[in-house]
Amino acid sequence: MQTVRAVAGWNTVRVEVESSGHTIGFVPTMGALHAGHTSLVERCLAENDKTVVSIFVNPTQFNDPKDLEKYPRSVDVDSRRLEELGVDYLFLPDRVTVYPDDYRYRLTETDLSTRLCGAHRPGHFEGVLTVVMRLFNIIRPHRAYFGEKDYQQYRLIEDMVTAFLMDVEIRSCPIVRDADGVAVSSRNALLSADGRKLAAEFASILKNGDSALAVRNSLEDRGIHLDYVEDWLGRRLAAVFIDEVRLIDNVEIESEK
Ligand code: PAF
């Protein structure tokens, strides 16, 4: 696996890959890789000639500075894992490479990004969309892969690509869950043993509740601090706080529910 840090370095690689007629698949990440990322990488490897993964803890999408500080960082371990998986390129930019303008320019969506997670995390999706567009502009992949755990993010990115006529195909991958039903997330590492049990209850209540209201009531009965539970585009999406860690999850809604 070749590690590339600068745009000029990537441009050289990109010319070589393009001239061999190879397709490029891209998995953007913030590191702290887990089974969810692995599933994206494996799909990307299977569907493209060359796979590039980026690791960049994007500061502009953290509305809470404490959350940014606490965000787990493990580049060496991540890099070894990506190498084992057979990834071709690791893109590891620094802040100036991604934000040469110091974030004076940003991408704003005015509808969907203000709801659900957006209603509770001001500026979050602005940061996500801006960084993803910049990464797409640097990498220029044929396909890019996003997890359905961050369902709102995935839909916003798909819409952004349509809105800006961008030449990249967005593919989504199903949520990966641990044996106790908890959707895998870098944040799970921050949970206490009791918090982890509550997280499993959160997953189970979300999956089995008959309506958003029923889920809300059951979560509150368990003393789980709610951010939101809402039905949207055939999914039931929820965010909660457990051990002061914000966890999100979603399930498809069966038509009879
Ligand atoms: O889902 C994530 O890890 C991040 O939001 C992303 C897409 C890598 C942008 O920083």
mmCIF file of C-alpha atoms and ligand atoms in Angstrom:
data_model
loop_
_atom_site.group_PDB
_atom_site.id
_atom_site.type_symbol
_atom_site.label_atom_id
_atom_site.label_comp_id
_atom_site.label_asym_id
_atom_site.label_seq_id
_atom_site.Cartn_x
_atom_site.Cartn_y
_atom_site.Cartn_z
ATOM 1 C CA MET A 1 0.000 0.000 0.000
ATOM 2 C CA GLN A 2 1.321 3.403 -0.949
ATOM 3 C CA THR A 3 0.694 6.297 1.438
ATOM 4 C CA VAL A 4 0.098 9.663 -0.235
ATOM 5 C CA ARG A 5 -0.107 12.903 1.730
ATOM 6 C CA ALA A 6 -0.067 15.698 -0.837
ATOM 7 C CA VAL A 7 -2.350 16.604 -3.739
ATOM 8 C CA ALA A 8 0.605 16.725 -6.164
ATOM 9 C CA GLY A 9 1.643 13.203 -5.088
ATOM 10 C CA TRP A 10 -1.871 11.903 -5.641
ATOM 11 C CA ASN A 11 -2.084 13.606 -9.060
ATOM 12 C CA THR A 12 0.982 11.644 -10.216
ATOM 13 C CA VAL A 13 -0.571 8.373 -9.048
ATOM 14 C CA ARG A 14 -3.935 9.321 -10.584
ATOM 15 C CA VAL A 15 -2.391 9.884 -14.041
ATOM 16 C CA GLU A 16 -0.727 6.441 -13.936
ATOM 17 C CA VAL A 17 -3.907 4.685 -12.806
ATOM 18 C CA GLU A 18 -6.045 6.487 -15.388
ATOM 19 C CA SER A 19 -3.621 5.716 -18.218
ATOM 20 C CA SER A 20 -3.835 1.989 -17.377
ATOM 21 C CA GLY A 21 -7.618 2.245 -17.792
ATOM 22 C CA HIS A 22 -8.190 1.233 -14.165
ATOM 23 C CA THR A 23 -11.232 2.222 -12.128
ATOM 24 C CA ILE A 24 -10.707 3.938 -8.792
ATOM 25 C CA GLY A 25 -12.918 3.235 -5.795
ATOM 26 C CA PHE A 26 -12.744 5.514 -2.770
ATOM 27 C CA VAL A 27 -13.618 5.037 0.908
ATOM 28 C CA PRO A 28 -13.328 8.292 2.889
ATOM 29 C CA THR A 29 -12.892 7.735 6.633
ATOM 30 C CA MET A 30 -11.876 9.521 9.803
ATOM 31 C CA GLY A 31 -9.833 6.503 10.922
ATOM 32 C CA ALA A 32 -10.398 4.411 14.068
ATOM 33 C CA LEU A 33 -11.370 1.710 11.620
ATOM 34 C CA HIS A 34 -13.856 -0.987 12.597
ATOM 35 C CA ALA A 35 -15.891 -3.750 10.941
ATOM 36 C CA GLY A 36 -18.183 -1.170 9.312
ATOM 37 C CA HIS A 37 -15.230 0.394 7.489
ATOM 38 C CA THR A 38 -13.901 -3.055 6.611
ATOM 39 C CA SER A 39 -17.177 -3.887 4.874
ATOM 40 C CA LEU A 40 -16.922 -0.685 2.800
ATOM 41 C CA VAL A 41 -13.298 -1.395 1.905
ATOM 42 C CA GLU A 42 -14.009 -5.005 0.946
ATOM 43 C CA ARG A 43 -16.868 -3.960 -1.315
ATOM 44 C CA CYS A 44 -14.703 -1.256 -2.862
ATOM 45 C CA LEU A 45 -11.879 -3.743 -3.482
ATOM 46 C CA ALA A 46 -14.312 -6.165 -5.122
ATOM 47 C CA GLU A 47 -15.838 -3.558 -7.433
ATOM 48 C CA ASN A 48 -12.814 -1.509 -8.531
ATOM 49 C CA ASP A 49 -9.339 -2.053 -9.947
ATOM 50 C CA LYS A 50 -7.727 0.289 -7.435
ATOM 51 C CA THR A 51 -8.909 1.248 -3.962
ATOM 52 C CA VAL A 52 -7.963 4.399 -2.123
ATOM 53 C CA VAL A 53 -8.922 5.005 1.504
ATOM 54 C CA SER A 54 -8.509 8.400 3.139
ATOM 55 C CA ILE A 55 -8.021 9.015 6.843
ATOM 56 C CA PHE A 56 -8.718 12.602 7.873
ATOM 57 C CA VAL A 57 -10.360 13.596 11.151
ATOM 58 C CA ASN A 58 -12.325 16.460 9.675
ATOM 59 C CA PRO A 59 -12.427 19.281 12.253
ATOM 60 C CA THR A 60 -15.205 21.218 10.506
ATOM 61 C CA GLN A 61 -17.855 18.552 11.093
ATOM 62 C CA PHE A 62 -17.476 18.542 14.895
ATOM 63 C CA ASN A 63 -19.881 21.068 16.344
ATOM 64 C CA ASP A 64 -18.586 20.209 19.825
ATOM 65 C CA PRO A 65 -14.816 20.777 20.320
ATOM 66 C CA LYS A 66 -14.805 18.179 23.157
ATOM 67 C CA ASP A 67 -16.110 15.575 20.706
ATOM 68 C CA LEU A 68 -13.253 16.376 18.299
ATOM 69 C CA GLU A 69 -10.729 16.100 21.126
ATOM 70 C CA LYS A 70 -12.135 12.740 22.278
ATOM 71 C CA TYR A 71 -12.348 11.283 18.765
ATOM 72 C CA PRO A 72 -10.209 8.118 18.699
ATOM 73 C CA ARG A 73 -7.042 8.275 16.555
ATOM 74 C CA SER A 74 -5.082 5.167 15.559
ATOM 75 C CA VAL A 75 -3.389 5.810 12.215
ATOM 76 C CA ASP A 76 -0.645 3.164 12.615
ATOM 77 C CA VAL A 77 -3.072 0.375 13.490
ATOM 78 C CA ASP A 78 -5.495 1.551 10.775
ATOM 79 C CA SER A 79 -2.765 1.652 8.180
ATOM 80 C CA ARG A 80 -1.649 -1.928 8.970
ATOM 81 C CA ARG A 81 -5.261 -3.102 8.759
ATOM 82 C CA LEU A 82 -5.760 -1.440 5.364
ATOM 83 C CA GLU A 83 -2.550 -2.979 4.074
ATOM 84 C CA GLU A 84 -3.736 -6.451 5.199
ATOM 85 C CA LEU A 85 -7.044 -5.915 3.422
ATOM 86 C CA GLY A 86 -5.198 -5.198 0.170
ATOM 87 C CA VAL A 87 -5.894 -1.474 -0.174
ATOM 88 C CA ASP A 88 -3.755 0.130 -2.888
ATOM 89 C CA TYR A 89 -3.458 3.696 -1.598
ATOM 90 C CA LEU A 90 -3.873 5.450 1.735
ATOM 91 C CA PHE A 91 -4.529 9.194 1.419
ATOM 92 C CA LEU A 92 -3.431 10.921 4.613
ATOM 93 C CA PRO A 93 -3.740 14.678 4.148
ATOM 94 C CA ASP A 94 -3.194 17.339 6.784
ATOM 95 C CA ARG A 95 -5.573 20.206 7.481
ATOM 96 C CA VAL A 96 -3.916 22.693 5.117
ATOM 97 C CA THR A 97 -4.036 20.213 2.239
ATOM 98 C CA VAL A 98 -7.796 19.842 2.628
ATOM 99 C CA TYR A 99 -8.486 23.436 3.734
ATOM 100 C CA PRO A 100 -5.994 25.700 1.935
ATOM 101 C CA ASP A 101 -8.571 28.506 2.389
ATOM 102 C CA ASP A 102 -8.926 27.779 6.138
ATOM 103 C CA TYR A 103 -12.595 26.883 5.503
ATOM 104 C CA ARG A 104 -13.590 30.291 4.145
ATOM 105 C CA TYR A 105 -15.468 28.429 1.402
ATOM 106 C CA ARG A 106 -18.103 25.899 2.403
ATOM 107 C CA LEU A 107 -20.975 23.936 0.983
ATOM 108 C CA THR A 108 -24.419 24.553 2.448
ATOM 109 C CA GLU A 109 -27.561 22.490 1.923
ATOM 110 C CA THR A 110 -30.674 24.246 3.170
ATOM 111 C CA ASP A 111 -33.319 21.579 3.719
ATOM 112 C CA LEU A 112 -32.485 18.011 4.678
ATOM 113 C CA SER A 113 -29.282 19.016 6.457
ATOM 114 C CA THR A 114 -31.297 21.092 8.934
ATOM 115 C CA ARG A 115 -33.368 18.098 10.126
ATOM 116 C CA LEU A 116 -32.667 14.994 12.257
ATOM 117 C CA CYS A 117 -28.945 15.051 13.146
ATOM 118 C CA GLY A 118 -28.642 18.451 11.470
ATOM 119 C CA ALA A 119 -31.190 20.016 13.838
ATOM 120 C CA HIS A 120 -29.057 18.997 16.802
ATOM 121 C CA ARG A 121 -25.567 19.470 15.361
ATOM 122 C CA PRO A 122 -25.320 22.937 13.815
ATOM 123 C CA GLY A 123 -22.755 23.091 11.009
ATOM 124 C CA HIS A 124 -22.152 19.327 11.044
ATOM 125 C CA PHE A 125 -23.402 18.542 7.553
ATOM 126 C CA GLU A 126 -21.862 21.703 6.150
ATOM 127 C CA GLY A 127 -18.523 20.325 7.341
ATOM 128 C CA VAL A 128 -19.248 16.822 6.012
ATOM 129 C CA LEU A 129 -20.389 17.960 2.563
ATOM 130 C CA THR A 130 -17.518 20.418 2.242
ATOM 131 C CA VAL A 131 -14.870 17.847 3.129
ATOM 132 C CA VAL A 132 -16.391 15.128 0.944
ATOM 133 C CA MET A 133 -16.561 17.468 -2.039
ATOM 134 C CA ARG A 134 -12.934 18.517 -1.496
ATOM 135 C CA LEU A 135 -11.835 14.878 -1.167
ATOM 136 C CA PHE A 136 -13.743 13.970 -4.334
ATOM 137 C CA ASN A 137 -12.073 16.874 -6.139
ATOM 138 C CA ILE A 138 -8.650 15.652 -5.034
ATOM 139 C CA ILE A 139 -9.098 11.888 -5.536
ATOM 140 C CA ARG A 140 -11.499 12.025 -8.517
ATOM 141 C CA PRO A 141 -12.786 8.470 -7.901
ATOM 142 C CA HIS A 142 -15.147 6.592 -10.187
ATOM 143 C CA ARG A 143 -17.077 5.233 -7.190
ATOM 144 C CA ALA A 144 -17.275 6.149 -3.521
ATOM 145 C CA TYR A 145 -18.616 4.090 -0.619
ATOM 146 C CA PHE A 146 -20.607 5.186 2.435
ATOM 147 C CA GLY A 147 -22.213 3.267 5.299
ATOM 148 C CA GLU A 148 -25.957 3.277 5.884
ATOM 149 C CA LYS A 149 -25.439 3.786 9.617
ATOM 150 C CA ASP A 150 -24.955 7.445 8.728
ATOM 151 C CA TYR A 151 -28.040 7.302 6.568
ATOM 152 C CA GLN A 152 -28.719 11.038 6.475
ATOM 153 C CA GLN A 153 -25.091 11.685 5.543
ATOM 154 C CA TYR A 154 -25.250 9.125 2.738
ATOM 155 C CA ARG A 155 -28.449 10.659 1.310
ATOM 156 C CA LEU A 156 -27.044 14.186 1.503
ATOM 157 C CA ILE A 157 -23.866 13.131 -0.297
ATOM 158 C CA GLU A 158 -25.863 11.372 -2.987
ATOM 159 C CA ASP A 159 -27.980 14.519 -3.469
ATOM 160 C CA MET A 160 -24.864 16.718 -3.533
ATOM 161 C CA VAL A 161 -23.393 14.627 -6.352
ATOM 162 C CA THR A 162 -26.621 15.042 -8.333
ATOM 163 C CA ALA A 163 -26.914 18.747 -7.535
ATOM 164 C CA PHE A 164 -23.355 19.572 -8.587
ATOM 165 C CA LEU A 165 -23.313 17.174 -11.585
ATOM 166 C CA MET A 166 -20.318 15.404 -10.111
ATOM 167 C CA ASP A 167 -18.907 12.459 -12.014
ATOM 168 C CA VAL A 168 -18.769 9.897 -9.198
ATOM 169 C CA GLU A 169 -21.071 7.014 -8.378
ATOM 170 C CA ILE A 170 -22.171 6.761 -4.750
ATOM 171 C CA ARG A 171 -22.692 3.290 -3.327
ATOM 172 C CA SER A 172 -24.082 2.553 0.127
ATOM 173 C CA CYS A 173 -23.369 -0.487 2.302
ATOM 174 C CA PRO A 174 -25.616 -1.998 5.010
ATOM 175 C CA ILE A 175 -25.048 -1.380 8.714
ATOM 176 C CA VAL A 176 -22.687 -3.858 10.387
ATOM 177 C CA ARG A 177 -23.760 -4.941 13.880
ATOM 178 C CA ASP A 178 -21.957 -6.656 16.737
ATOM 179 C CA ALA A 179 -23.389 -9.877 18.204
ATOM 180 C CA ASP A 180 -25.424 -7.845 20.752
ATOM 181 C CA GLY A 181 -27.092 -5.891 17.915
ATOM 182 C CA VAL A 182 -25.190 -2.629 18.459
ATOM 183 C CA ALA A 183 -24.289 -0.901 15.185
ATOM 184 C CA VAL A 184 -20.498 -0.761 15.016
ATOM 185 C CA SER A 185 -19.083 2.720 15.528
ATOM 186 C CA SER A 186 -15.782 4.245 16.647
ATOM 187 C CA ARG A 187 -17.723 5.871 19.474
ATOM 188 C CA ASN A 188 -18.690 2.489 21.009
ATOM 189 C CA ALA A 189 -15.170 2.310 22.457
ATOM 190 C CA LEU A 190 -16.109 5.239 24.722
ATOM 191 C CA LEU A 191 -18.975 3.345 26.412
ATOM 192 C CA SER A 192 -18.744 1.834 29.908
ATOM 193 C CA ALA A 193 -19.824 -1.806 30.426
ATOM 194 C CA ASP A 194 -23.269 -0.618 31.612
ATOM 195 C CA GLY A 195 -23.437 1.857 28.735
ATOM 196 C CA ARG A 196 -22.763 -0.942 26.301
ATOM 197 C CA LYS A 197 -25.737 -2.910 27.711
ATOM 198 C CA LEU A 198 -27.955 0.140 27.266
ATOM 199 C CA ALA A 199 -26.643 0.539 23.708
ATOM 200 C CA ALA A 200 -27.775 -3.036 22.992
ATOM 201 C CA GLU A 201 -31.196 -2.172 24.395
ATOM 202 C CA PHE A 202 -31.283 0.929 22.214
ATOM 203 C CA ALA A 203 -30.648 -1.232 19.112
ATOM 204 C CA SER A 204 -33.262 -3.775 20.126
ATOM 205 C CA ILE A 205 -35.947 -1.186 20.965
ATOM 206 C CA LEU A 206 -35.349 0.605 17.670
ATOM 207 C CA LYS A 207 -35.601 -2.634 15.723
ATOM 208 C CA ASN A 208 -38.718 -3.933 17.463
ATOM 209 C CA GLY A 209 -40.759 -0.801 18.171
ATOM 210 C CA ASP A 210 -44.075 -0.529 16.332
ATOM 211 C CA SER A 211 -43.840 3.211 15.748
ATOM 212 C CA ALA A 212 -41.463 6.106 16.317
ATOM 213 C CA LEU A 213 -43.619 7.118 19.287
ATOM 214 C CA ALA A 214 -43.456 3.613 20.796
ATOM 215 C CA VAL A 215 -39.659 3.609 20.393
ATOM 216 C CA ARG A 216 -39.402 7.045 22.005
ATOM 217 C CA ASN A 217 -41.522 5.916 24.977
ATOM 218 C CA SER A 218 -39.577 2.670 25.473
ATOM 219 C CA LEU A 219 -36.222 4.465 25.333
ATOM 220 C CA GLU A 220 -37.410 7.039 27.846
ATOM 221 C CA ASP A 221 -38.720 4.257 30.125
ATOM 222 C CA ARG A 222 -35.194 2.773 30.099
ATOM 223 C CA GLY A 223 -33.814 6.170 31.100
ATOM 224 C CA ILE A 224 -32.006 6.574 27.774
ATOM 225 C CA HIS A 225 -31.486 10.244 26.934
ATOM 226 C CA LEU A 226 -33.125 10.873 23.541
ATOM 227 C CA ASP A 227 -31.945 13.196 20.840
ATOM 228 C CA TYR A 228 -34.542 12.157 18.234
ATOM 229 C CA VAL A 229 -36.481 9.214 16.833
ATOM 230 C CA GLU A 230 -38.117 9.893 13.468
ATOM 231 C CA ASP A 231 -39.418 8.044 10.430
ATOM 232 C CA TRP A 232 -37.986 9.306 7.177
ATOM 233 C CA LEU A 233 -37.759 7.875 3.657
ATOM 234 C CA GLY A 234 -38.655 4.331 4.687
ATOM 235 C CA ARG A 235 -36.285 4.308 7.650
ATOM 236 C CA ARG A 236 -36.680 4.838 11.377
ATOM 237 C CA LEU A 237 -33.719 6.922 12.482
ATOM 238 C CA ALA A 238 -32.647 7.635 16.042
ATOM 239 C CA ALA A 239 -29.954 9.374 18.033
ATOM 240 C CA VAL A 240 -29.445 8.973 21.769
ATOM 241 C CA PHE A 241 -26.911 9.837 24.431
ATOM 242 C CA ILE A 242 -25.478 7.013 26.539
ATOM 243 C CA ASP A 243 -22.585 7.772 28.911
ATOM 244 C CA GLU A 244 -22.635 11.232 27.254
ATOM 245 C CA VAL A 245 -21.693 9.508 23.987
ATOM 246 C CA ARG A 246 -23.970 10.315 21.078
ATOM 247 C CA LEU A 247 -25.011 7.128 19.257
ATOM 248 C CA ILE A 248 -27.022 6.961 16.045
ATOM 249 C CA ASP A 249 -28.745 4.029 14.392
ATOM 250 C CA ASN A 250 -31.522 3.335 11.902
ATOM 251 C CA VAL A 251 -33.634 0.458 10.621
ATOM 252 C CA GLU A 252 -35.762 -0.064 7.562
ATOM 253 C CA ILE A 253 -39.442 0.291 8.394
ATOM 254 C CA GLU A 254 -41.530 -2.679 7.387
ATOM 255 C CA SER A 255 -44.555 -1.610 5.365
ATOM 256 C CA GLU A 256 -47.090 -2.987 7.882
ATOM 257 C CA LYS A 257 -45.596 -0.904 10.718
HETATM 258 O O1 PAF B 1 -18.537 9.146 7.887
HETATM 259 C C1 PAF B 1 -17.427 9.632 8.140
HETATM 260 O O2 PAF B 1 -16.520 8.987 8.665
HETATM 261 C C2 PAF B 1 -17.173 11.098 7.805
HETATM 262 O O3 PAF B 1 -18.318 11.862 7.992
HETATM 263 C C3 PAF B 1 -16.610 11.302 6.387
HETATM 264 C C4 PAF B 1 -17.604 10.870 5.318
HETATM 265 C C5 PAF B 1 -15.316 10.517 6.233
HETATM 266 C C6 PAF B 1 -16.317 12.779 6.170
HETATM 267 O O4 PAF B 1 -15.375 13.254 7.079
#
